[in-house]
Tab-separated table of C-alpha atoms in Angstrom:
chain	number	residue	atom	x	y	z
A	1304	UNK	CA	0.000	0.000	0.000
A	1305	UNK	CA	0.726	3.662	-0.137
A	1306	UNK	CA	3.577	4.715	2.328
A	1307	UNK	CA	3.781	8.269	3.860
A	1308	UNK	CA	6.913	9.004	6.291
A	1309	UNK	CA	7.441	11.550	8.804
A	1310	UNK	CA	11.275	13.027	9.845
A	1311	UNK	CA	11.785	13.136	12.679
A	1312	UNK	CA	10.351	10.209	14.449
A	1313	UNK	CA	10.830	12.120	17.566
A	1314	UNK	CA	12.222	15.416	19.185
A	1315	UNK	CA	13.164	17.150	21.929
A	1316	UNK	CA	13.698	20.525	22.062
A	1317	UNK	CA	14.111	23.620	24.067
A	1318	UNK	CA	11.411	26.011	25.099
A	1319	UNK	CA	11.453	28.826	22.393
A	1320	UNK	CA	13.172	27.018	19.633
A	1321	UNK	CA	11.485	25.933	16.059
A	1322	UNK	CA	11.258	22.556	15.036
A	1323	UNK	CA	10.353	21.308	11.534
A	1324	UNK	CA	8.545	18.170	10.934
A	1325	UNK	CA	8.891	17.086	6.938
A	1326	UNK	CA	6.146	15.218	5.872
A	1327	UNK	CA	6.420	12.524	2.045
A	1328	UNK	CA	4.338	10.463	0.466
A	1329	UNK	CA	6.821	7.974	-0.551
A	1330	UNK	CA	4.961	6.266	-3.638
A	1331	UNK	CA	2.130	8.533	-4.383
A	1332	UNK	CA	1.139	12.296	-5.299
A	1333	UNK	CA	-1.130	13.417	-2.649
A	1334	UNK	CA	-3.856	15.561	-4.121
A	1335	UNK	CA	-4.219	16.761	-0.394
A	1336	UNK	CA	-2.039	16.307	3.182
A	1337	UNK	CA	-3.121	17.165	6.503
A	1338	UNK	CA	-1.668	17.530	9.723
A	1339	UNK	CA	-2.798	16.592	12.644
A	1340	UNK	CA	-2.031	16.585	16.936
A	1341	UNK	CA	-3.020	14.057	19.273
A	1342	UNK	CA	-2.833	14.284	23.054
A	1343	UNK	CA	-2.585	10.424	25.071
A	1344	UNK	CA	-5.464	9.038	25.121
A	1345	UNK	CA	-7.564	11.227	22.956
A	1346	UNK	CA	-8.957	11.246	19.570
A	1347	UNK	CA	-6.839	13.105	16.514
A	1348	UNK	CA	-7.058	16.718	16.269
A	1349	UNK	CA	-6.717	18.223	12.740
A	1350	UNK	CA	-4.925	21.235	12.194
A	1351	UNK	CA	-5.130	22.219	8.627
A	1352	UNK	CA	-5.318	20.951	5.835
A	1353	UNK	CA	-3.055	21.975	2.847
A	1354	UNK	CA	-3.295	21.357	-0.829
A	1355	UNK	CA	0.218	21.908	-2.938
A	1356	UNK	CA	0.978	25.472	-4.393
A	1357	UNK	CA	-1.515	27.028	-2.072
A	1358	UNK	CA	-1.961	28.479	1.942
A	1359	UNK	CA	-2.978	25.485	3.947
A	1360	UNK	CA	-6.626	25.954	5.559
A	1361	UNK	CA	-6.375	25.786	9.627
A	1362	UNK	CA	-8.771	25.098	12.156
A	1363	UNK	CA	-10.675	27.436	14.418
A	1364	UNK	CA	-8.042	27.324	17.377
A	1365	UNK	CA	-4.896	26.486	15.677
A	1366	UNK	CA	-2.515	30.062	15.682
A	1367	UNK	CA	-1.288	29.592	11.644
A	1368	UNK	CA	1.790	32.225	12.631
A	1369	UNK	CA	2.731	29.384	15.370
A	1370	UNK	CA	2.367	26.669	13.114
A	1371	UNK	CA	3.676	27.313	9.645
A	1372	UNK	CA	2.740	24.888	7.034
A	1373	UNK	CA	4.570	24.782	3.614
A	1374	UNK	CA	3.112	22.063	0.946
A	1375	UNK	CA	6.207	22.497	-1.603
A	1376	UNK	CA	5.191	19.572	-3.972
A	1377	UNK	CA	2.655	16.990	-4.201
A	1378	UNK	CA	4.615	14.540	-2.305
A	1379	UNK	CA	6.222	16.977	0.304
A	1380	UNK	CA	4.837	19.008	3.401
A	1381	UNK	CA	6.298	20.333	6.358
A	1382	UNK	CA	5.172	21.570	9.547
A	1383	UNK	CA	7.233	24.131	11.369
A	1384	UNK	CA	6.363	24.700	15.226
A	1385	UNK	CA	7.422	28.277	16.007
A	1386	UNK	CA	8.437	29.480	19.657
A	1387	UNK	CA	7.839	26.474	20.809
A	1388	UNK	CA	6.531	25.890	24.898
A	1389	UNK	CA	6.079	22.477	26.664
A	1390	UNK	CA	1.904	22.793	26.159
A	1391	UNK	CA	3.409	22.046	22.498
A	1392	UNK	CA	4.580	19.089	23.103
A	1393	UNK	CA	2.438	16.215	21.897
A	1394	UNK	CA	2.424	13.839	18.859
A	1395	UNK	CA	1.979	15.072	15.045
A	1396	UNK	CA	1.156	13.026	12.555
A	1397	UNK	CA	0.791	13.798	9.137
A	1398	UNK	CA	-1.824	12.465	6.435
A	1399	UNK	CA	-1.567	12.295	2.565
A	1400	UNK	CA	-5.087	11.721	0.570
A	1401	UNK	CA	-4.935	10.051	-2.747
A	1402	UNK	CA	-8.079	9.659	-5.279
A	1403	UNK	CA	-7.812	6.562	-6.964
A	1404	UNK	CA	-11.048	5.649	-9.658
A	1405	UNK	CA	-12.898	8.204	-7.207
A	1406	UNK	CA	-12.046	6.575	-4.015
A	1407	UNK	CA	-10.827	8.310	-1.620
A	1408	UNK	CA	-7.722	6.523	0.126
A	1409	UNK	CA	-5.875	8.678	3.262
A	1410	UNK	CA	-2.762	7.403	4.617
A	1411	UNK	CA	-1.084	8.309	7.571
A	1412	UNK	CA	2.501	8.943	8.618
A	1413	UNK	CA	3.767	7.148	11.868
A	1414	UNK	CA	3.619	10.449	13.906
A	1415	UNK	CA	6.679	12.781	15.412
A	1416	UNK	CA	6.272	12.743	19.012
A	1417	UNK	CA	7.473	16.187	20.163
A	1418	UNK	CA	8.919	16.920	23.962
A	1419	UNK	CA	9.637	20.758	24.421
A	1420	UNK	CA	11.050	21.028	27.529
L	324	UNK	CA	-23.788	18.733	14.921
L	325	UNK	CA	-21.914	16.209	13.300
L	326	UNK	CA	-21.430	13.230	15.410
L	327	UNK	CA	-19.583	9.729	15.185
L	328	UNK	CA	-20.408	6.982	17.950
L	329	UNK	CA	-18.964	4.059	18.414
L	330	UNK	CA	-18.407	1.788	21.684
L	331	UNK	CA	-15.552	3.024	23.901
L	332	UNK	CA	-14.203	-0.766	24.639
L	333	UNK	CA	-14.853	-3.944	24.008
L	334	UNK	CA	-13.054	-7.360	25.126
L	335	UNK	CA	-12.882	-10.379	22.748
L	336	UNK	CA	-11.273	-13.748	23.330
L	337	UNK	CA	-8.582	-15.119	21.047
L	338	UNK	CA	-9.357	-16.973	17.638
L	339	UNK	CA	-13.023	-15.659	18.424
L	340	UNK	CA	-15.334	-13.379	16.016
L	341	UNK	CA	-15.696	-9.433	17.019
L	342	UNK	CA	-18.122	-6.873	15.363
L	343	UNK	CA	-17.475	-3.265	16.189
L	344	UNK	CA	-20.097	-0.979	15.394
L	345	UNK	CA	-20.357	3.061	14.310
L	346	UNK	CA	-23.279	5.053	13.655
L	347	UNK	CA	-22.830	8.598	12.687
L	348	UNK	CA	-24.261	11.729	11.486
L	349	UNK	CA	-22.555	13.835	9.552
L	350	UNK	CA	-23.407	17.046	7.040
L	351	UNK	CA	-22.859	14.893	4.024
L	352	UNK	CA	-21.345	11.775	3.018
L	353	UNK	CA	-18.161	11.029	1.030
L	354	UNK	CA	-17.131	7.996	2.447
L	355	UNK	CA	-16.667	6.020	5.729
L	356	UNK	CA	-12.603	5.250	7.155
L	357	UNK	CA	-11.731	2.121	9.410
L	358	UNK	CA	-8.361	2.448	11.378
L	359	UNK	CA	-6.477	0.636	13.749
L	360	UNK	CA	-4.248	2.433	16.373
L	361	UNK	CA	-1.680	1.157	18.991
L	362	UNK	CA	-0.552	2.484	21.474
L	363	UNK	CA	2.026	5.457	20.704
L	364	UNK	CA	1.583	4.503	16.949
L	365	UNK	CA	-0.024	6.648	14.066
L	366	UNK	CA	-3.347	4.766	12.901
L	367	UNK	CA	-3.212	2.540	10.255
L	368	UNK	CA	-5.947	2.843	6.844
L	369	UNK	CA	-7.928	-0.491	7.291
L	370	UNK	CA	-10.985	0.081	5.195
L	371	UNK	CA	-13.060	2.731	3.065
L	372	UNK	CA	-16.575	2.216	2.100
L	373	UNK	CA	-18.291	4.918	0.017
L	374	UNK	CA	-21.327	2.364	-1.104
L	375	UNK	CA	-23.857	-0.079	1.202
L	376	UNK	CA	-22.624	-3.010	1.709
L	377	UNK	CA	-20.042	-5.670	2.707
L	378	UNK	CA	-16.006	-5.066	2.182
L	379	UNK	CA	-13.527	-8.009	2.438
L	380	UNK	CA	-10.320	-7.807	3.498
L	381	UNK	CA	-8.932	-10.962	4.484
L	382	UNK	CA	-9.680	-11.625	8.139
L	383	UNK	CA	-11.019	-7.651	8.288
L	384	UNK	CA	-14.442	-6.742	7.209
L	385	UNK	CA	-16.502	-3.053	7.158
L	386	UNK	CA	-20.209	-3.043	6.224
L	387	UNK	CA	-22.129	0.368	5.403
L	388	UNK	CA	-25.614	0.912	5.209
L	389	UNK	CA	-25.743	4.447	4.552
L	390	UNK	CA	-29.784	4.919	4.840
L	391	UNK	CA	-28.769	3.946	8.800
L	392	UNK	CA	-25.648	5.946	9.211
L	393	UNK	CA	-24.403	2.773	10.115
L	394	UNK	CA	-21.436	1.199	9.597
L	395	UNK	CA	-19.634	-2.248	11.464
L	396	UNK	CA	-16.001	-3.682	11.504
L	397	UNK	CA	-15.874	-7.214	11.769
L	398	UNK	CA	-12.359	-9.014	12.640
L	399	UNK	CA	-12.307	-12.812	12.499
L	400	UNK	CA	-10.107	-15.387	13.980
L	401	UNK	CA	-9.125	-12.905	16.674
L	402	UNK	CA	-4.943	-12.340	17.307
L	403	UNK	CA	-3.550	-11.335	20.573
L	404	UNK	CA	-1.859	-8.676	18.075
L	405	UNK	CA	-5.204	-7.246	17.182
L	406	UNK	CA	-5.478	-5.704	20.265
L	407	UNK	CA	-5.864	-1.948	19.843
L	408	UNK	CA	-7.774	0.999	19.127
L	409	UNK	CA	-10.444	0.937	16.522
L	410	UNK	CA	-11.361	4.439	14.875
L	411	UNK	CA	-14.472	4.974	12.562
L	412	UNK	CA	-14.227	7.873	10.584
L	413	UNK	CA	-16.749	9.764	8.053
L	414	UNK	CA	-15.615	12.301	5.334
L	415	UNK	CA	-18.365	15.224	4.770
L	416	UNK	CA	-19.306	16.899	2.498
L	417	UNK	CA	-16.180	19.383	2.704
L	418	UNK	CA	-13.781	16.164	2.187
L	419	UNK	CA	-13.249	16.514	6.137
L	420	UNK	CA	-12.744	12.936	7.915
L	421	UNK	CA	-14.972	13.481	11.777
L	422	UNK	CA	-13.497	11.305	13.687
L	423	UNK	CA	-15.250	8.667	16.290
L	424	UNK	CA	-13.342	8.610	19.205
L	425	UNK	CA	-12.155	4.896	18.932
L	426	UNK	CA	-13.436	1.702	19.913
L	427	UNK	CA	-10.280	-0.077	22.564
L	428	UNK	CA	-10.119	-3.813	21.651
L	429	UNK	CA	-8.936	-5.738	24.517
L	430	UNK	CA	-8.211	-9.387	23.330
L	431	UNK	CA	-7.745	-12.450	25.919
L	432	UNK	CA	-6.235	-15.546	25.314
């Protein structure tokens, strides 16, 4: 099946630093990726969604200045946490969409865990 | 509202036949997602259903009925591996996947 990876796996950083998280669809052009956060034990949160060429689309809540999404091809996104503080930390996981014979197929990346300490 | 339910654990026994359900509503309908999640791991694309009826995926199967806003995973000949989370997911009529908030599947031997 379709593979998407994430880099890096995890990270720890310090409080006010940036981290990047790169996002690929390894075998695929996604028409679409999304990124996502999810807290232990609780269900995914979506951030935004972003389409290549264009601003990604962010979710009541989610500060776009803090979390700066770049979609530079159809197989590459990446997710830059800005300033970051230790309510930050949590697990991101990215998602690509494909549409194959008008099914939609979504794949997800096996998640950067993030510590800002 | 838009709203996914699905039953917050269940416990099976090994080799044994489990049937988790979802019933949702949802401001339109492009499609229904099964995943599976362990712990500390990304979810995993099991299924996608877009028309009623019975998939078949080896030992996995997802069933829609879409006049219900229904949908069930059923996982045969239970493995102690299949232990996890089970998340039901509906994309709307924006292309948005609503999640459910996962089904834990506790299996015993």
């Amino acid at each position: 099946g379709a593979v998407v990876s994430q880099h890096p796996s995890w990270v720890i950083c310090k409080s006010g630093t940036s981290v990047k998280i790169e996002c690929r669809s390894l075998d695929f052009q996604a028409t679409t990726m999304f990124w996502y956060r999810q807290f232990p034990k609780q269900s995914l949160m979506l951030m935004a969604t972003s389409n290549e060429g264009s601003k990604a689309t962010y979710e009541q809540g989610v500060e776009k200045d803090k979390f700066l999404i770049n979609h530079a091809s159809l197989t590459l996104s990446t997710l830059t946490v800005t300033s970051a503080h230790p309510e930050d930390s949590s697990f991101y996981i990215c998602s690509a969409r494909v549409l194959t014979g008008g099914d939609h197929e979504q794949y997800f990346g096996p998640g950067t865990r993030l510590t800002v300490t | 509202g838009q709203n996914i339910d699905q039953p917050t654990e269940m416990t099976a026994t090994e080799g044994a036949i489990v049937q988790i359900n979802c019933t949702y509503q949802t401001s339109g309908f492009n499609g229904l997602f099964w995943y599976q999640q362990h712990a500390g791991e990304a979810p995993t694309f099991l299924s996608y259903n877009v028309l009623d009826g019975l998939e078949e995926k080896g030992r996995f199967s997802s069933f829609l009925s879409r006049s219900k806003g229904y949908s069930y995973l059923l996982l045969k000949e239970l493995q102690m591996k299949d232990s996890a989370s089970y998340l039901c997911a509906v994309m709307d009529s924006n292309y948005q996947l609503i999640w459910g908030a996962g089904t834990k599947l506790i299996i015993k031997p």
